[in-house]
Short mmCIF file of C-alpha atoms and ligand atoms in Angstrom, two decimals:
data_model
loop_
_atom_site.label_atom_id
_atom_site.label_comp_id
_atom_site.label_asym_id
_atom_site.label_seq_id
_atom_site.Cartn_x
_atom_site.Cartn_y
_atom_site.Cartn_z
CA MET A 28 72.36 113.48 113.86
CA SER A 29 75.26 114.29 113.06
CA PHE A 30 78.09 111.47 113.69
CA GLN A 31 81.34 112.71 112.99
CA ILE A 32 84.87 109.89 112.66
CA GLU A 33 87.73 110.97 113.18
CA THR A 34 91.73 109.78 113.28
CA LEU A 35 94.51 111.29 115.59
CA SER A 36 97.83 109.91 114.84
CA ALA A 37 99.03 108.58 117.81
CA LEU A 38 103.22 107.15 119.53
CA GLY A 39 104.98 106.86 115.84
CA GLU A 40 102.00 105.36 113.92
CA ASN A 41 99.53 104.42 115.93
CA TYR A 42 95.78 105.79 114.70
CA ILE A 43 92.99 106.80 117.93
CA PHE A 44 89.89 106.79 116.51
CA LEU A 45 86.97 109.27 118.23
CA ILE A 46 83.41 108.26 117.14
CA SER A 47 81.12 111.72 117.82
CA ASP A 48 77.45 112.67 118.57
CA ARG A 49 78.57 116.24 117.91
CA ASP A 50 74.25 117.05 119.19
CA LEU A 51 75.48 115.33 122.38
CA GLY A 52 79.11 116.69 122.64
CA LEU A 53 79.80 113.69 123.31
CA ALA A 54 82.18 110.55 121.93
CA THR A 55 83.42 107.09 121.90
CA VAL A 56 87.67 106.49 121.59
CA VAL A 57 88.62 103.40 119.62
CA ASP A 58 92.17 102.10 120.74
CA PRO A 59 93.73 104.93 123.09
CA GLY A 60 96.92 104.38 123.31
CA ASP A 61 97.62 107.36 124.22
CA GLY A 62 95.30 108.95 126.98
CA LYS A 63 96.80 112.53 126.20
CA LEU A 64 96.88 113.01 123.30
CA VAL A 65 93.09 111.84 123.42
CA SER A 66 92.06 114.00 126.46
CA LYS A 67 93.41 117.57 125.25
CA ALA A 68 91.39 116.74 121.37
CA LEU A 69 88.23 116.49 123.29
CA LYS A 70 88.90 119.19 124.84
CA GLU A 71 89.73 121.39 121.98
CA ARG A 72 86.90 119.80 119.91
CA GLU A 73 84.17 120.36 123.63
CA LEU A 74 83.63 116.94 123.59
CA TYR A 75 83.94 114.18 126.61
CA LEU A 76 83.79 111.07 126.68
CA ALA A 77 81.11 108.35 126.74
CA LEU A 78 83.00 105.23 126.15
CA ILE A 79 86.11 103.83 125.56
CA LEU A 80 86.85 100.67 122.99
CA ASN A 81 90.00 97.94 122.82
CA THR A 82 90.16 95.33 120.04
CA HIS A 83 92.96 94.26 121.79
CA HIS A 84 95.00 94.13 124.21
CA HIS A 85 98.53 95.27 123.06
CA PRO A 86 99.68 98.42 125.52
CA ASP A 87 99.60 100.61 122.32
CA HIS A 88 95.79 100.14 121.84
CA THR A 89 95.22 100.22 125.69
CA GLY A 90 97.75 102.51 127.67
CA GLY A 91 94.95 105.35 127.62
CA ASN A 92 92.28 103.16 129.23
CA ILE A 93 93.05 103.74 132.88
CA ALA A 94 93.83 107.75 132.40
CA LEU A 95 90.22 108.54 130.22
CA GLN A 96 88.77 106.47 132.92
CA GLU A 97 89.38 108.70 135.57
CA GLU A 98 89.42 111.74 134.12
CA PHE A 99 86.37 110.52 132.50
CA GLY A 100 84.53 108.26 134.08
CA ALA A 101 84.07 106.35 131.14
CA PRO A 102 83.44 102.52 130.91
CA VAL A 103 85.14 100.57 128.79
CA ILE A 104 84.84 97.74 126.56
CA GLY A 105 86.74 95.75 125.23
CA PRO A 106 87.45 91.53 124.52
CA MET A 107 86.13 89.14 126.22
CA LYS A 108 89.09 86.52 125.52
CA GLU A 109 91.82 89.05 126.62
CA LYS A 110 89.32 89.98 129.69
CA GLY A 111 92.47 89.64 132.50
CA LEU A 112 94.43 91.70 130.39
CA ILE A 113 92.73 95.58 129.43
CA PRO A 114 93.21 97.80 131.81
CA GLY A 115 90.04 98.96 133.63
CA ILE A 116 87.77 97.28 131.95
CA SER A 117 83.86 97.40 132.64
CA ARG A 118 82.35 94.84 129.88
CA ALA A 119 83.99 91.97 127.51
CA VAL A 120 82.68 91.51 124.85
CA ASP A 121 82.77 88.70 121.24
CA GLY A 122 81.99 87.71 118.42
CA GLY A 123 78.18 88.30 118.27
CA ASP A 124 77.93 91.14 121.35
CA VAL A 125 76.68 94.50 120.42
CA VAL A 126 77.82 97.65 121.79
CA THR A 127 75.80 101.05 121.61
CA PHE A 128 76.46 104.63 121.62
CA SER A 129 73.83 107.40 121.64
CA THR A 130 72.62 105.53 118.62
CA LEU A 131 74.41 103.76 117.16
CA ARG A 132 74.89 100.21 116.96
CA GLY A 133 78.01 98.47 117.16
CA LYS A 134 78.40 94.73 115.79
CA VAL A 135 81.30 93.26 118.12
CA LEU A 136 82.80 90.67 115.25
CA ALA A 137 85.08 88.24 116.49
CA THR A 138 89.11 88.17 114.55
CA TYR A 139 90.75 87.16 116.05
CA GLY A 140 94.06 85.75 114.72
CA HIS A 141 97.05 88.68 116.09
CA THR A 142 96.05 87.70 119.23
CA ASP A 143 94.08 84.98 120.77
CA GLY A 144 91.04 87.07 121.37
CA HIS A 145 91.43 90.64 118.59
CA ILE A 146 88.15 91.65 117.66
CA SER A 147 86.52 94.77 115.65
CA TYR A 148 84.02 97.24 115.70
CA TYR A 149 81.80 97.73 112.36
CA PHE A 150 78.69 99.93 112.97
CA PRO A 151 76.35 99.78 110.33
CA GLN A 152 74.49 103.52 109.78
CA LEU A 153 77.62 104.96 110.43
CA LYS A 154 78.87 102.08 107.14
CA ALA A 155 82.13 101.81 109.27
CA LEU A 156 84.98 98.92 110.20
CA PHE A 157 87.26 99.54 113.30
CA SER A 158 89.79 96.98 112.49
CA GLY A 159 92.33 97.15 114.87
CA ASP A 160 94.75 95.02 114.24
CA THR A 161 93.45 92.80 111.44
CA LEU A 162 92.44 94.46 108.40
CA PHE A 163 95.27 97.09 106.84
CA PRO A 164 95.32 98.29 103.39
CA PHE A 165 96.85 95.73 101.31
CA THR A 166 97.96 94.01 104.44
CA CYS A 167 96.37 91.15 106.94
CA GLY A 168 97.94 91.86 111.13
CA ARG A 169 101.54 90.14 112.29
CA LEU A 170 99.88 86.83 114.05
CA ASP A 171 101.62 88.14 117.88
CA GLU A 172 99.39 85.27 119.52
CA GLY A 173 97.16 83.59 116.76
CA ASN A 174 97.63 80.89 113.30
CA THR A 175 96.79 82.03 110.30
CA ASP A 176 93.84 79.59 109.95
CA GLN A 177 92.45 81.98 112.01
CA MET A 178 92.85 84.82 111.51
CA TRP A 179 91.94 83.75 107.94
CA GLU A 180 88.59 83.54 108.23
CA SER A 181 88.46 86.89 110.10
CA LEU A 182 89.41 87.88 106.92
CA LYS A 183 86.90 86.20 105.58
CA THR A 184 84.31 87.08 108.33
CA LEU A 185 85.66 90.90 107.28
CA ARG A 186 85.92 90.24 103.52
CA ALA A 187 81.89 90.10 103.55
CA LEU A 188 80.79 93.38 104.94
CA PRO A 189 79.45 95.79 101.71
CA ASP A 190 82.11 96.62 99.51
CA ASP A 191 81.10 99.94 100.76
CA THR A 192 82.39 99.50 103.97
CA GLN A 193 85.52 102.68 105.17
CA ILE A 194 87.50 100.59 107.16
CA PHE A 195 89.57 102.95 109.96
CA TYR A 196 92.69 100.64 110.69
CA GLY A 197 95.45 100.67 113.71
CA HIS A 198 98.89 101.29 112.23
CA GLU A 199 100.06 103.44 108.92
CA ARG A 200 102.01 100.96 107.19
CA SER A 201 100.71 101.55 103.89
CA GLU A 202 103.56 102.21 101.07
CA THR A 203 105.64 99.15 102.84
CA SER A 204 102.67 97.25 102.69
CA ALA A 205 102.45 98.71 98.65
CA LYS A 206 105.49 97.53 97.66
CA PHE A 207 105.54 94.20 99.71
CA ALA A 208 101.87 93.23 96.97
CA LEU A 209 103.66 95.07 94.60
CA THR A 210 106.33 92.24 94.79
CA ILE A 211 103.67 90.04 93.80
CA ASP A 212 101.36 90.82 92.24
CA LYS A 213 102.38 93.62 89.97
CA ASP A 214 99.99 94.14 86.86
CA ASN A 215 97.41 94.54 89.17
CA GLU A 216 96.00 97.74 87.75
CA ALA A 217 94.15 98.50 90.85
CA LEU A 218 96.61 97.30 92.89
CA LYS A 219 98.86 100.25 91.62
CA ALA A 220 96.38 102.76 91.37
CA ARG A 221 95.59 102.23 95.53
CA ALA A 222 100.09 102.83 95.44
CA ALA A 223 100.21 105.48 94.36
CA GLU A 224 96.47 107.45 95.24
CA ILE A 225 98.49 106.11 99.17
CA VAL A 226 101.83 107.82 98.13
CA ALA A 227 100.39 110.94 96.77
CA LEU A 228 98.15 110.98 100.33
CA ARG A 229 101.65 110.71 102.46
CA LYS A 230 103.60 112.91 100.88
CA GLN A 231 100.60 115.62 101.61
CA GLY A 232 101.28 114.90 105.46
CA LYS A 233 97.71 112.84 105.48
CA PRO A 234 96.79 109.62 106.41
CA PRO A 235 94.89 107.74 103.83
CA MET A 236 91.52 106.77 105.80
CA PRO A 237 89.99 105.32 106.37
CA THR A 238 90.59 101.78 102.69
CA LEU A 239 87.47 101.31 100.90
CA LEU A 240 86.51 96.87 101.61
CA GLY A 241 85.71 97.35 98.31
CA VAL A 242 88.87 98.46 97.23
CA GLU A 243 90.77 96.16 99.20
CA LYS A 244 88.90 93.23 97.68
CA LYS A 245 90.59 94.02 94.21
CA CYS A 246 94.48 94.96 95.55
CA ASN A 247 94.92 93.61 98.94
CA PRO A 248 96.41 89.84 98.36
CA PHE A 249 95.87 88.85 101.93
CA LEU A 250 92.01 89.12 100.80
CA ARG A 251 92.91 86.74 97.52
CA THR A 252 93.93 83.69 98.69
CA ASP A 253 91.37 82.24 97.31
CA GLN A 254 89.75 84.25 94.20
CA ALA A 255 91.03 82.51 90.11
CA ASP A 256 92.81 85.40 89.03
CA PHE A 257 95.50 86.33 91.64
CA ARG A 258 95.55 82.20 91.76
CA LYS A 259 96.96 82.42 88.23
CA VAL A 260 99.39 84.91 88.82
CA LEU A 261 100.83 82.44 92.38
CA ALA A 262 100.98 79.75 89.61
CA LYS A 263 102.64 81.90 86.91
CA SER A 264 105.35 83.10 89.31
CA ARG A 265 106.06 80.05 91.06
CA ILE A 266 105.17 81.07 94.69
CA ALA A 267 101.66 78.21 94.94
CA PRO A 268 100.21 75.88 92.40
CA GLU A 269 97.02 76.98 91.87
CA ASP A 270 95.29 73.64 93.74
CA ALA A 271 97.04 74.95 96.65
CA ASP A 272 94.61 75.48 99.87
CA PRO A 273 93.39 78.67 99.94
CA GLU A 274 95.22 77.99 103.84
CA ALA A 275 98.76 77.46 103.16
CA VAL A 276 98.52 80.51 100.43
CA PHE A 277 97.62 82.22 103.30
CA GLY A 278 100.01 81.16 105.28
CA LEU A 279 103.06 81.77 103.13
CA LEU A 280 102.19 85.00 102.01
CA ARG A 281 102.12 85.50 105.62
CA SER A 282 105.49 84.04 106.36
CA ALA A 283 106.50 86.51 103.27
CA LYS A 284 105.62 89.50 104.41
CA ASP A 285 107.29 88.92 108.15
CA HIS A 286 109.98 88.85 106.68
CA PHE A 287 109.86 91.10 103.42
CA GLY A 288 112.05 94.78 105.54
CA GLN A 289 111.28 92.41 108.70
CA GLN A 290 107.94 94.41 109.37
CA LYS A 291 106.03 94.25 112.17
CA LEU A 292 102.95 94.13 110.79
ZN1 ZN B 21 99.06 95.13 118.38
FE1 FE B 22 98.96 98.04 116.76
#
């Protein structure tokens, strides 16, 4: 079986993903915010759409559901807790459920926080995680509906995946997120190196996709709030005492990020 994951840039700074089985000529789309763009991409690749996966209900992730469903008859799988908000939903899933496409099995992970029912899809055979608006390079999603405890739990769930997991995320804001991370963790060599890599890729107009979990674990402050070396950095710069709760530190960083350049992520 030859599977391929492709990243489509949409709606300014959103990403949509195609997982395709080239032998069968079929594809699954993850978070189709723009139906026309997906339809065109499928035609160019001579693929037929078999399945639509949504991570959460926001229109920039679900806006193309209906048009694609009408064109291809593809079922829509989305989060159980947001069932009423997902256009055209055929099957509602939550953490622990499994979705299938061709010979692939995708594990559904509950990653609440950005929205109340947000889910992520993990395909072990592809070493790929579709994290929607939960985990991004150097940051996590904004808390639109959920709270810091939920987001911290979600990040711990994702952090437990293998280090070589490729993370396919929903928006491109890597450069500003790197700047934020560097303001609080400026001597982190892994962070500096990855930030430089991303700046170089962006200069070439390429999406820095995917990012590796093993790299994020070293660079992303939101994955590091319970780690001793990072706690020392935070204490030294008087951001948080070394013995503060990881949840509290996480909440503090999230607020700081919200105010940093008035970011939306
Ligand atoms: Zn969103
Ligand atoms: Fe989004």
